[in-house]
Coordinates of C-alpha atoms in Angstrom, one line a residue:
M15 CA 74.5 52.1 -37.1
A16 CA 76.6 54.4 -39.2
G17 CA 73.9 57.0 -39.5
L18 CA 70.2 57.4 -40.3
I19 CA 69.1 57.1 -43.9
P20 CA 66.8 60.0 -44.9
P21 CA 63.2 58.8 -45.6
D22 CA 63.3 60.2 -49.1
K23 CA 66.4 58.3 -49.9
L24 CA 65.0 55.1 -48.4
E25 CA 61.9 55.4 -50.6
Q26 CA 64.1 56.0 -53.6
V27 CA 66.0 52.8 -53.0
R28 CA 62.7 50.9 -52.3
G29 CA 61.2 52.3 -55.5
A30 CA 64.3 51.2 -57.5
S31 CA 64.2 47.6 -56.1
D32 CA 61.4 45.6 -57.7
I33 CA 60.8 42.8 -55.2
V34 CA 60.3 40.2 -58.0
E35 CA 63.6 41.1 -59.6
V36 CA 65.5 41.1 -56.3
I37 CA 64.1 37.9 -54.9
G38 CA 64.4 36.3 -58.4
G39 CA 68.1 36.9 -58.2
Y40 CA 68.2 34.6 -55.1
L41 CA 65.4 32.1 -55.9
P42 CA 63.8 30.6 -59.0
L43 CA 60.4 32.2 -59.0
K44 CA 57.5 30.8 -60.9
R45 CA 54.4 32.8 -61.9
A46 CA 51.2 31.7 -60.2
G47 CA 48.4 34.0 -61.5
A48 CA 49.2 37.6 -60.5
N49 CA 51.8 36.5 -58.0
F50 CA 55.0 34.4 -58.0
T51 CA 55.9 31.4 -55.9
A52 CA 59.0 29.5 -54.8
L53 CA 60.3 27.0 -52.3
C54 CA 60.8 29.0 -49.1
P55 CA 64.5 29.8 -48.3
F56 CA 63.7 30.2 -44.6
H57 CA 62.5 26.7 -43.9
K58 CA 62.6 23.3 -45.5
E59 CA 59.6 22.3 -47.6
K60 CA 58.7 20.1 -50.6
S61 CA 56.0 22.2 -52.2
P62 CA 56.2 25.9 -52.6
S63 CA 54.5 28.1 -50.0
F64 CA 56.6 31.2 -50.5
N65 CA 54.6 33.9 -52.2
V66 CA 55.7 37.2 -53.8
N67 CA 53.2 39.9 -54.6
P68 CA 54.5 42.3 -57.3
H69 CA 51.5 44.7 -56.9
K70 CA 52.0 45.2 -53.2
Q71 CA 55.8 44.7 -53.4
I72 CA 55.7 42.2 -50.5
F73 CA 56.5 38.5 -49.8
H74 CA 55.0 36.0 -47.5
C75 CA 55.5 32.3 -46.7
F76 CA 52.4 30.5 -45.7
G77 CA 54.5 27.7 -44.1
C78 CA 56.8 29.6 -41.7
H79 CA 54.9 32.9 -41.8
K80 CA 57.9 35.1 -42.6
G81 CA 56.9 38.1 -44.6
G82 CA 57.8 41.7 -45.4
D83 CA 59.1 44.0 -48.1
V84 CA 62.2 43.9 -50.2
F85 CA 64.4 45.3 -47.3
T86 CA 63.1 42.6 -45.0
F87 CA 63.9 39.9 -47.5
V88 CA 67.5 40.9 -48.0
K89 CA 67.9 41.5 -44.3
E90 CA 66.6 38.0 -43.5
Y91 CA 68.2 36.1 -46.4
E92 CA 71.6 37.7 -46.0
N93 CA 71.5 37.8 -42.2
V94 CA 72.5 41.5 -42.2
T95 CA 71.2 44.6 -40.4
F96 CA 68.5 46.8 -41.9
V97 CA 71.0 49.5 -42.9
E98 CA 73.3 46.9 -44.5
A99 CA 70.3 45.6 -46.5
V100 CA 69.5 49.1 -47.7
Q101 CA 73.1 49.6 -48.6
R102 CA 73.2 46.5 -50.7
L103 CA 70.0 47.4 -52.6
A104 CA 71.3 50.9 -53.1
E105 CA 74.5 49.5 -54.6
R106 CA 72.4 47.3 -56.8
A107 CA 70.4 50.2 -58.0
R108 CA 73.5 52.5 -58.2
I109 CA 72.0 55.0 -55.8
P110 CA 74.5 56.8 -53.7
L111 CA 73.4 56.7 -50.0
E112 CA 73.5 59.8 -47.8
F113 CA 73.4 59.4 -44.0
T114 CA 72.2 61.8 -41.4
D115 CA 75.4 61.7 -39.5
Q116 CA 76.3 62.5 -36.0
P117 CA 79.7 64.4 -35.5
G118 CA 82.6 62.2 -36.6
Q119 CA 80.5 59.5 -38.1
R120 CA 81.2 60.5 -41.7
Q121 CA 84.9 60.5 -41.1
A122 CA 84.8 57.1 -39.3
R123 CA 82.8 55.7 -42.2
E124 CA 85.3 57.0 -44.8
I125 CA 88.2 55.6 -42.8
K126 CA 86.6 52.1 -42.8
E127 CA 86.0 52.3 -46.6
T128 CA 89.6 53.3 -47.2
L129 CA 90.8 50.4 -45.0
R130 CA 88.6 47.9 -46.8
Q131 CA 89.9 49.2 -50.2
I132 CA 93.5 48.7 -49.0
H133 CA 92.8 45.2 -47.8
E134 CA 91.2 44.2 -51.1
Q135 CA 94.0 45.6 -53.1
I136 CA 96.8 44.1 -51.0
A137 CA 95.0 40.7 -51.1
R138 CA 95.1 40.8 -54.9
R139 CA 98.8 41.6 -54.7
W140 CA 99.5 38.6 -52.5
E141 CA 97.2 36.3 -54.6
A142 CA 99.3 37.2 -57.7
A143 CA 102.5 36.6 -55.7
L144 CA 101.4 33.1 -54.8
A145 CA 100.3 32.3 -58.3
N146 CA 103.1 33.8 -60.3
D147 CA 106.2 35.0 -58.4
A148 CA 109.2 32.8 -58.3
A149 CA 109.5 33.6 -54.6
G150 CA 106.1 32.2 -54.0
Q151 CA 107.3 28.7 -54.9
I152 CA 107.9 28.0 -51.2
A153 CA 104.2 28.7 -50.5
R154 CA 103.0 26.6 -53.5
D155 CA 105.1 23.7 -52.4
Y156 CA 103.7 23.9 -48.9
L157 CA 100.1 23.9 -50.2
A158 CA 100.9 20.9 -52.4
K159 CA 102.4 19.1 -49.4
R160 CA 99.3 19.8 -47.3
G161 CA 97.0 18.6 -50.2
V162 CA 95.2 22.0 -50.7
P163 CA 93.7 21.9 -54.2
A164 CA 93.9 24.7 -56.7
D165 CA 90.1 25.4 -56.5
A166 CA 90.4 25.9 -52.7
V167 CA 93.3 28.3 -53.1
K168 CA 91.2 30.3 -55.5
L169 CA 87.9 30.1 -53.5
F170 CA 89.6 31.2 -50.2
R171 CA 91.9 33.7 -52.1
L172 CA 95.1 32.4 -50.5
G173 CA 98.2 34.5 -51.1
Y174 CA 101.9 34.9 -50.4
A175 CA 103.6 37.9 -48.7
P176 CA 107.1 38.3 -50.1
D177 CA 109.9 37.7 -47.6
E178 CA 111.0 41.3 -47.6
W179 CA 110.9 44.0 -44.9
D180 CA 109.5 46.8 -47.1
D181 CA 107.5 45.1 -49.9
T182 CA 104.2 46.3 -48.5
V183 CA 105.7 49.7 -47.5
N184 CA 106.8 50.2 -51.1
W185 CA 103.5 48.9 -52.5
A186 CA 101.6 51.5 -50.4
K187 CA 103.8 54.3 -51.6
S188 CA 103.3 53.3 -55.2
K189 CA 99.5 53.3 -54.7
G190 CA 99.6 56.7 -52.9
Y191 CA 98.5 55.4 -49.5
E192 CA 100.0 57.2 -46.5
L193 CA 102.0 55.0 -44.2
P194 CA 100.2 56.0 -41.0
V195 CA 97.0 54.7 -42.7
M196 CA 98.7 51.5 -43.6
E197 CA 99.7 51.2 -40.0
Q198 CA 96.1 51.8 -39.0
A199 CA 95.2 48.9 -41.3
G200 CA 97.6 46.7 -39.4
L201 CA 99.7 45.8 -42.5
I202 CA 102.9 47.6 -41.5
I203 CA 104.5 48.4 -38.1
H204 CA 106.2 51.7 -37.1
K205 CA 109.6 51.3 -35.5
E206 CA 110.2 53.8 -32.8
E207 CA 114.0 53.8 -33.4
G208 CA 114.6 55.7 -36.6
G209 CA 110.9 56.2 -37.3
R210 CA 110.9 53.6 -40.1
Y211 CA 108.1 51.4 -41.1
Y212 CA 108.4 47.7 -41.9
D213 CA 106.0 44.9 -43.1
R214 CA 103.9 42.9 -40.6
F215 CA 103.5 39.9 -42.9
R216 CA 106.7 38.7 -44.5
G217 CA 107.5 35.3 -46.1
R218 CA 104.1 33.9 -45.0
L219 CA 101.2 32.0 -46.6
I220 CA 98.3 34.5 -46.3
F221 CA 94.7 33.7 -45.4
P222 CA 92.4 36.6 -46.0
I223 CA 89.8 37.0 -43.3
C224 CA 86.4 38.3 -44.5
D225 CA 83.4 39.7 -42.7
E226 CA 79.9 38.2 -43.2
Q227 CA 79.5 40.1 -46.5
G228 CA 82.7 38.7 -47.9
R229 CA 84.7 41.9 -47.6
I230 CA 88.4 41.3 -46.6
V231 CA 89.0 42.9 -43.2
G232 CA 92.1 41.2 -41.9
F233 CA 94.8 38.6 -42.6
S234 CA 96.3 35.6 -40.9
G235 CA 99.8 34.6 -42.1
R236 CA 101.5 31.2 -41.6
I237 CA 105.2 31.0 -41.5
L238 CA 106.8 28.8 -44.1
S239 CA 110.5 28.9 -43.0
G240 CA 112.5 30.2 -40.1
D241 CA 113.6 29.2 -36.6
E242 CA 111.3 27.6 -34.0
K243 CA 111.2 30.8 -32.0
T244 CA 109.2 32.5 -34.7
A245 CA 105.4 32.5 -34.2
K246 CA 103.7 30.0 -36.5
Y247 CA 100.9 32.5 -37.2
V248 CA 100.8 36.2 -37.3
N249 CA 97.3 37.8 -37.4
S250 CA 96.1 41.3 -38.1
P251 CA 95.7 43.5 -35.0
E252 CA 92.4 45.0 -34.1
T253 CA 91.5 47.8 -36.5
P254 CA 88.4 49.9 -37.2
I255 CA 87.2 47.1 -39.5
F256 CA 88.5 44.0 -37.7
T257 CA 87.5 42.8 -34.2
K258 CA 88.9 39.4 -33.6
G259 CA 86.2 38.4 -31.1
K260 CA 83.4 39.2 -33.6
I261 CA 84.8 37.5 -36.8
F262 CA 84.6 33.9 -37.9
Y263 CA 86.9 32.7 -40.6
G264 CA 84.8 31.2 -43.4
L265 CA 81.4 32.6 -42.3
D266 CA 80.9 34.5 -45.6
K267 CA 81.0 31.2 -47.5
S268 CA 79.3 28.9 -45.0
R269 CA 76.3 30.9 -43.6
R270 CA 73.8 29.6 -46.2
A271 CA 75.0 26.0 -45.6
M272 CA 74.7 26.5 -41.8
A273 CA 71.1 27.8 -42.2
D274 CA 70.2 24.9 -44.4
A275 CA 71.8 22.3 -42.2
G276 CA 70.3 23.7 -39.0
Y277 CA 73.7 23.5 -37.2
A278 CA 77.2 24.9 -37.4
V279 CA 80.5 23.0 -37.1
V280 CA 83.2 25.0 -35.3
C281 CA 86.8 24.0 -35.9
E282 CA 90.1 25.6 -34.9
G283 CA 92.2 26.7 -37.8
Q284 CA 92.0 27.9 -41.4
L285 CA 93.5 24.8 -43.0
D286 CA 91.1 22.6 -41.0
L287 CA 88.2 24.7 -42.2
I288 CA 89.4 24.6 -45.8
A289 CA 89.8 20.8 -45.7
C290 CA 86.3 20.3 -44.2
F291 CA 84.7 22.7 -46.6
M292 CA 86.2 21.1 -49.7
A293 CA 85.2 17.6 -48.3
G294 CA 81.6 18.7 -48.3
V295 CA 81.1 19.9 -44.7
Q296 CA 80.4 23.5 -45.7
N297 CA 78.4 24.5 -42.6
I298 CA 81.7 25.2 -40.8
V299 CA 83.4 28.2 -39.3
A300 CA 86.6 28.9 -37.3
P301 CA 87.2 31.6 -34.7
Q302 CA 90.6 33.4 -34.9
G303 CA 92.7 31.0 -32.9
T304 CA 90.8 29.1 -30.2
A305 CA 89.5 32.2 -28.4
F306 CA 85.7 32.0 -28.5
T307 CA 83.7 34.9 -27.3
P308 CA 80.1 35.6 -26.4
D309 CA 79.9 37.7 -29.5
H310 CA 80.9 34.6 -31.5
A311 CA 78.0 32.7 -29.9
R312 CA 75.5 35.4 -30.7
I313 CA 76.6 35.4 -34.3
L314 CA 76.0 31.7 -34.6
K315 CA 72.6 32.0 -32.9
R316 CA 71.5 34.2 -35.9
Y317 CA 71.9 31.2 -38.2
V318 CA 71.5 28.0 -36.1
N319 CA 70.2 26.5 -32.9
E320 CA 72.9 23.8 -32.5
V321 CA 76.7 23.8 -32.7
V322 CA 79.1 20.9 -33.1
L323 CA 82.6 21.6 -31.8
C324 CA 85.4 19.8 -33.7
F325 CA 88.7 20.8 -32.3
D326 CA 92.1 19.1 -32.4
S327 CA 92.5 15.8 -30.6
D328 CA 95.3 17.0 -28.4
N329 CA 94.7 18.2 -24.8
A330 CA 94.8 21.9 -25.9
G331 CA 92.1 21.4 -28.4
Q332 CA 89.9 19.4 -26.0
S333 CA 90.3 22.0 -23.3
A334 CA 89.3 24.7 -25.8
A335 CA 86.1 22.8 -26.5
V336 CA 85.2 22.9 -22.8
R337 CA 86.0 26.6 -22.5
V338 CA 83.6 27.4 -25.5
F339 CA 80.7 25.8 -23.7
D340 CA 79.8 28.7 -21.4
S341 CA 79.5 31.2 -24.2
L342 CA 77.3 28.9 -26.3
L343 CA 75.1 28.0 -23.3
A344 CA 74.4 31.7 -22.6
T345 CA 72.8 32.0 -26.0
E346 CA 70.7 28.8 -25.6
L347 CA 72.6 27.0 -28.3
A348 CA 72.6 23.2 -28.1
V349 CA 76.2 21.9 -28.1
K350 CA 77.7 18.6 -29.3
V351 CA 81.3 17.6 -29.5
A352 CA 82.9 15.6 -32.4
I353 CA 86.1 13.9 -31.3
V354 CA 88.7 13.4 -34.0
P355 CA 90.7 10.2 -33.3
A356 CA 94.3 11.0 -32.0
P357 CA 96.7 12.0 -33.3
H358 CA 94.7 13.8 -36.0
D359 CA 93.2 17.2 -36.5
P360 CA 90.2 17.5 -38.9
D361 CA 92.6 18.2 -41.9
S362 CA 94.8 15.2 -41.4
F363 CA 91.8 12.9 -40.6
I364 CA 90.2 13.9 -43.9
K365 CA 93.5 13.3 -45.8
Q366 CA 93.7 9.8 -44.3
S367 CA 90.1 8.7 -44.1
G368 CA 88.2 10.8 -46.6
G369 CA 85.3 13.3 -46.5
P370 CA 82.5 10.7 -46.0
A371 CA 84.2 9.4 -42.8
F372 CA 84.6 12.9 -41.5
R373 CA 80.9 13.6 -42.2
Q374 CA 80.0 10.5 -40.2
L375 CA 82.1 11.7 -37.4
I376 CA 80.2 15.0 -37.3
E377 CA 76.8 13.3 -37.5
R378 CA 77.7 10.9 -34.6
A379 CA 78.9 13.7 -32.3
D380 CA 78.1 13.3 -28.6
G381 CA 76.0 15.8 -26.6
F382 CA 78.3 18.1 -24.7
F383 CA 77.5 16.6 -21.2
D384 CA 78.2 13.1 -22.4
Y385 CA 81.5 14.2 -23.9
Y386 CA 82.4 16.2 -20.8
L387 CA 81.6 13.3 -18.5
N388 CA 83.7 10.9 -20.6
R389 CA 86.6 13.5 -20.6
L390 CA 86.4 14.0 -16.8
C391 CA 86.4 10.2 -16.2
T392 CA 89.4 9.8 -18.5
T393 CA 91.5 12.7 -17.0
N394 CA 90.7 11.8 -13.4
D395 CA 91.2 8.6 -11.4
V396 CA 87.6 7.6 -10.7
K397 CA 88.8 4.8 -8.4
S398 CA 90.1 7.3 -5.9
D399 CA 88.1 9.6 -3.7
K400 CA 90.0 12.6 -5.1
G401 CA 89.2 11.7 -8.6
R402 CA 85.5 11.0 -7.9
L403 CA 85.1 14.3 -6.1
A404 CA 86.7 16.2 -9.0
V405 CA 84.3 14.6 -11.5
L406 CA 81.3 15.2 -9.3
K407 CA 82.2 18.9 -8.7
A408 CA 82.9 19.6 -12.4
M409 CA 79.7 17.9 -13.6
A410 CA 77.6 19.7 -10.9
E411 CA 79.0 23.1 -12.0
A412 CA 78.3 22.3 -15.7
V413 CA 74.8 21.0 -15.4
N414 CA 73.7 23.6 -12.9
K415 CA 74.6 26.3 -15.5
T416 CA 71.7 25.1 -17.7
G417 CA 69.1 25.7 -15.0
N418 CA 67.3 22.7 -16.4
S419 CA 66.2 20.1 -13.9
V420 CA 65.7 17.3 -16.5
I421 CA 69.3 17.7 -17.7
A422 CA 70.5 17.8 -14.1
D423 CA 68.6 14.6 -13.2
T424 CA 69.7 12.8 -16.4
Y425 CA 73.4 13.5 -15.8
A426 CA 73.1 12.8 -12.1
Q427 CA 72.1 9.2 -13.1
K428 CA 74.9 8.9 -15.7
T429 CA 77.5 10.4 -13.3
A430 CA 76.4 8.0 -10.6
L431 CA 76.7 5.0 -13.0
R432 CA 80.3 6.1 -14.0
L433 CA 81.4 6.6 -10.4
G434 CA 79.7 3.5 -9.0
V435 CA 77.5 5.4 -6.5
L436 CA 73.8 5.8 -5.9
P437 CA 72.0 8.3 -8.1
D438 CA 70.3 9.9 -5.1
A439 CA 73.6 10.8 -3.6
V440 CA 74.7 12.5 -6.8
R441 CA 71.4 14.3 -7.1
L442 CA 71.9 15.6 -3.6
E443 CA 75.4 16.9 -4.4
F444 CA 74.2 18.5 -7.6
R445 CA 71.5 20.4 -5.6
K446 CA 74.0 21.5 -3.0
A447 CA 76.2 22.9 -5.7
G448 CA 73.2 24.6 -7.3
R449 CA 72.3 26.5 -4.1
S450 CA 75.5 28.5 -4.3
T451 CA 74.2 30.0 -7.6
S452 CA 72.1 33.1 -7.0
P453 CA 68.6 32.5 -8.4
K454 CA 67.4 34.8 -11.2
P455 CA 64.9 37.4 -10.0
A456 CA 61.4 36.3 -10.7
S457 CA 60.6 39.4 -12.6
Q458 CA 63.1 38.3 -15.3
D459 CA 61.1 35.1 -15.9
E460 CA 57.8 36.8 -16.2
E461 CA 56.7 37.6 -19.7
P462 CA 54.8 40.9 -20.1
L463 CA 51.1 40.3 -20.8
E464 CA 51.3 42.4 -24.0
E465 CA 54.2 40.2 -25.3
A466 CA 52.3 37.0 -24.4
A467 CA 49.3 38.3 -26.3
A468 CA 51.4 39.2 -29.3
T469 CA 52.7 35.7 -29.7
A470 CA 49.2 34.2 -29.7
R471 CA 47.3 33.8 -33.0
P472 CA 44.9 36.6 -33.7
S473 CA 41.2 35.8 -34.1
A474 CA 39.7 35.1 -37.5
N475 CA 37.7 38.3 -37.3
E476 CA 40.8 40.4 -36.7
L477 CA 42.7 38.7 -39.5
W478 CA 39.8 39.3 -41.8
L479 CA 39.7 42.9 -40.8
I480 CA 43.2 43.7 -41.9
K481 CA 42.8 41.6 -45.0
L482 CA 39.9 43.8 -46.1
L483 CA 41.4 47.0 -44.9
L484 CA 44.8 46.5 -46.6
S485 CA 43.4 45.0 -49.8
H486 CA 40.8 47.7 -50.5
D487 CA 41.9 51.3 -50.0
E488 CA 38.4 52.5 -50.5
L489 CA 37.3 50.9 -47.2
A490 CA 39.7 53.0 -45.1
P491 CA 37.5 56.1 -44.7
W492 CA 34.5 54.0 -43.6
T493 CA 36.6 52.0 -41.2
A494 CA 38.2 55.1 -39.6
A495 CA 34.6 56.5 -39.0
H496 CA 33.2 53.3 -37.4
L497 CA 36.0 51.2 -35.8
R498 CA 37.5 51.8 -32.4
L499 CA 41.0 50.5 -31.8
E500 CA 40.1 49.2 -28.4
W501 CA 37.8 46.6 -30.0
I502 CA 40.9 44.9 -31.3
E503 CA 42.5 42.5 -28.9
H504 CA 45.7 41.4 -30.6
P505 CA 48.4 44.2 -30.2
F506 CA 50.0 43.7 -33.6
I507 CA 46.7 43.7 -35.4
R508 CA 45.9 46.9 -33.5
Q509 CA 49.3 48.4 -34.6
I510 CA 48.7 47.5 -38.2
V511 CA 45.2 49.0 -38.2
S512 CA 46.4 52.1 -36.4
A513 CA 49.2 52.7 -38.9
R514 CA 46.8 52.3 -41.8
L515 CA 44.2 54.6 -40.4
K516 CA 46.8 57.2 -39.4
A517 CA 48.1 57.3 -43.0
E518 CA 44.5 57.7 -44.2
A519 CA 43.8 60.6 -41.8
E520 CA 47.0 62.4 -42.9
A521 CA 46.4 61.7 -46.6
N522 CA 49.8 59.9 -46.6
W523 CA 49.0 56.4 -47.8
H524 CA 51.5 55.1 -50.3
G525 CA 50.8 51.4 -50.2
M526 CA 51.9 48.2 -48.4
S527 CA 55.6 48.8 -48.8
Q528 CA 55.3 52.0 -46.7
L529 CA 53.3 50.2 -44.1
I530 CA 55.8 47.3 -43.8
G531 CA 58.6 49.8 -43.4
E532 CA 56.7 51.4 -40.5
L533 CA 56.1 48.2 -38.6
D534 CA 58.9 47.5 -36.1
N535 CA 58.2 43.9 -35.4
D536 CA 58.7 40.8 -37.5
L537 CA 55.4 39.2 -36.3
A538 CA 53.5 42.4 -37.2
R539 CA 55.1 42.4 -40.7
S540 CA 54.3 38.7 -41.1
L541 CA 50.6 39.2 -40.2
A542 CA 50.3 42.1 -42.6
T543 CA 51.9 40.2 -45.5
E544 CA 49.8 37.1 -44.7
A545 CA 46.6 39.1 -44.9
T546 CA 47.5 40.6 -48.3
A547 CA 49.5 37.9 -50.0
D548 CA 46.4 36.3 -51.7
V549 CA 45.3 38.6 -54.5
R550 CA 42.0 36.8 -55.3
P551 CA 39.1 39.4 -55.3
L552 CA 37.0 39.5 -52.2
P553 CA 33.2 39.5 -52.9
N554 CA 31.3 42.5 -51.6
P555 CA 34.1 43.9 -49.4
G556 CA 32.0 46.9 -48.1
Q557 CA 29.4 44.6 -46.6
Q558 CA 32.1 42.2 -45.3
I559 CA 34.0 45.0 -43.4
S560 CA 30.8 46.2 -41.9
D561 CA 30.0 42.7 -40.7
V562 CA 33.5 42.2 -39.3
T563 CA 33.5 45.5 -37.5
L564 CA 30.1 44.8 -36.0
R565 CA 31.3 41.4 -34.7
L566 CA 34.5 43.0 -33.2
R567 CA 32.3 45.6 -31.4
N568 CA 30.0 42.9 -30.1
Q569 CA 32.9 40.7 -28.9
N570 CA 34.3 43.7 -27.1
I571 CA 30.9 44.2 -25.4
E572 CA 30.8 40.6 -24.4
R573 CA 34.2 41.0 -22.7
Q574 CA 32.9 44.0 -20.8
L575 CA 29.7 42.1 -19.8
A576 CA 31.8 39.2 -18.5
E577 CA 33.9 41.6 -16.4
L578 CA 30.8 43.2 -15.0
A579 CA 29.4 39.8 -14.1
Q580 CA 32.5 39.0 -12.2
R581 CA 32.4 42.3 -10.3
L582 CA 28.7 41.7 -9.4
A583 CA 29.6 38.3 -8.0
Q584 CA 32.1 39.8 -5.5
P585 CA 30.8 39.9 -1.9
G586 CA 30.4 43.1 0.0
L587 CA 28.9 45.3 -2.7
T588 CA 26.6 48.1 -1.6
E589 CA 23.2 48.4 -3.1
V590 CA 24.3 51.6 -4.9
Q591 CA 27.2 49.8 -6.4
Q592 CA 25.0 46.9 -7.5
V593 CA 22.5 49.2 -9.2
E594 CA 25.4 51.0 -11.0
L595 CA 26.8 47.7 -12.3
L596 CA 23.4 46.5 -13.4
N597 CA 22.7 49.8 -15.3
Q598 CA 26.0 49.4 -17.1
Q599 CA 25.0 45.8 -18.1
M600 CA 21.7 47.1 -19.5
A601 CA 23.4 49.8 -21.4
L602 CA 25.9 47.4 -23.0
R603 CA 23.1 44.9 -23.9
S604 CA 21.2 47.7 -25.6
L605 CA 24.3 48.9 -27.4
K606 CA 24.9 45.3 -28.7
R607 CA 21.4 45.3 -30.3
S608 CA 22.1 48.6 -32.1
P609 CA 23.6 48.9 -35.6
L610 CA 27.0 50.5 -36.0
D611 CA 25.6 53.7 -37.5
T612 CA 23.6 54.6 -34.4
G613 CA 25.6 52.9 -31.6
G614 CA 29.0 52.2 -32.9
N615 CA 30.6 55.4 -31.7

């Protein structure tokens, strides 16, 4: 996080961001009484269950139960951090943000902003060179030869870096940028001999690389002429705004399509991605080169639960697909592999067979273990002992990484069939290989009781309590005087009620938006918005909250009585202990018969 946003600035941005106007910029909202509805953007549905409440400035989906305030919506819809969501809304409202910075943070943020500005401006320079300069003809010819249409060139902002040693150096000087800053941006290189600077990208077709927000943070340049010793691609080095292992090419354009499809296609290169995207497969990304990192996997997990790998058909491409598996498995992503028929890559296959054929190829992708078993049996001689042992060892290592006994048994049978041996023998070898892997400590598997309770559905009484309390401000003083938090079982309902009553006690209640901002869990926010999304008036709310509070108290008493009964049933109790427990039972039964006014506290 770049810094902490002061609370008053946060409230200023919230107040300037009407939730109906903001969400209406993303979705077609229709008025439904005092609220607005739409098809939910977070799950597939045929009838609208997504509800926006302008009075409380919240949204809630009754289908998938997502809910929150305007910050939550932008954060979830755009898949960005909370701070980034606030920044976007602040920019929309033209409110300058101020951060409570730690030493050096302001300077670091200013450097990043300068580098992004430089990248955007040089990208425009190279776009113009590709479109208009005579020297850019070589790049235009190359794109025509590769069948890249004009709308793709425009959409992906392709450019051409002039084939000169100092074009970018001179451009920087004309714009007033210091050359060490340009070097920090990765656009020019400092030559130790003579202390001169020269351009990193020269005579190359330029592919701008964007972050998830669509801001240009780096470049990849493909050579168009020169000897075979010259690297085909030159990429930006790591900079304060560009980390190769955390950036996907094309993600800024594909993330909504990925979320809608429920899976992501991963290919190798920029031209492959552009060809796939223009052919209608828009849920696609490409890492920089074939290097795939755990950070890449975590980014994909924010959008999808399944990945289809579609690398080149050559040995290097297929080996890359195998290397990617471990990173994807660690984030519990399901993995499939689509094989492009040799000698094609996705780009050439689409050129020859068309987009529909490629989409079928993706849809028919094999599960990773089926693909891996086929590859092992193809690259090893399964008629020899050496080949069978190699297949057996590799499959055992792969399936044991999942820790799933069903997958292990399934592929033990399939491996046995391919090798012509008994399934029990393969199962035994898989188990032997698995014993060499250290088991995970039991404590890591145990879910804390509070977390388990939080994922359970609250009782109807507890849901009704927050519905009444959050919909009728006048009920808060009475509730604070008569309700005890320990009567509430569900931890998130308890958190919501506690926050509301705390605001009442401090005379600091400013409505639902404030409450949503204070809740630090998506499930808690969802429960709060679910309870208040319906704006229909509740009959006799004062009597209802009294009845609900009484029921919660009596349910708490019942739980205490059940615990006492268990203790009384334990052997070895002394007579004194038995009498004490019986007295506690009598006191609780008497309390249960009392009204809240005389026995509630």
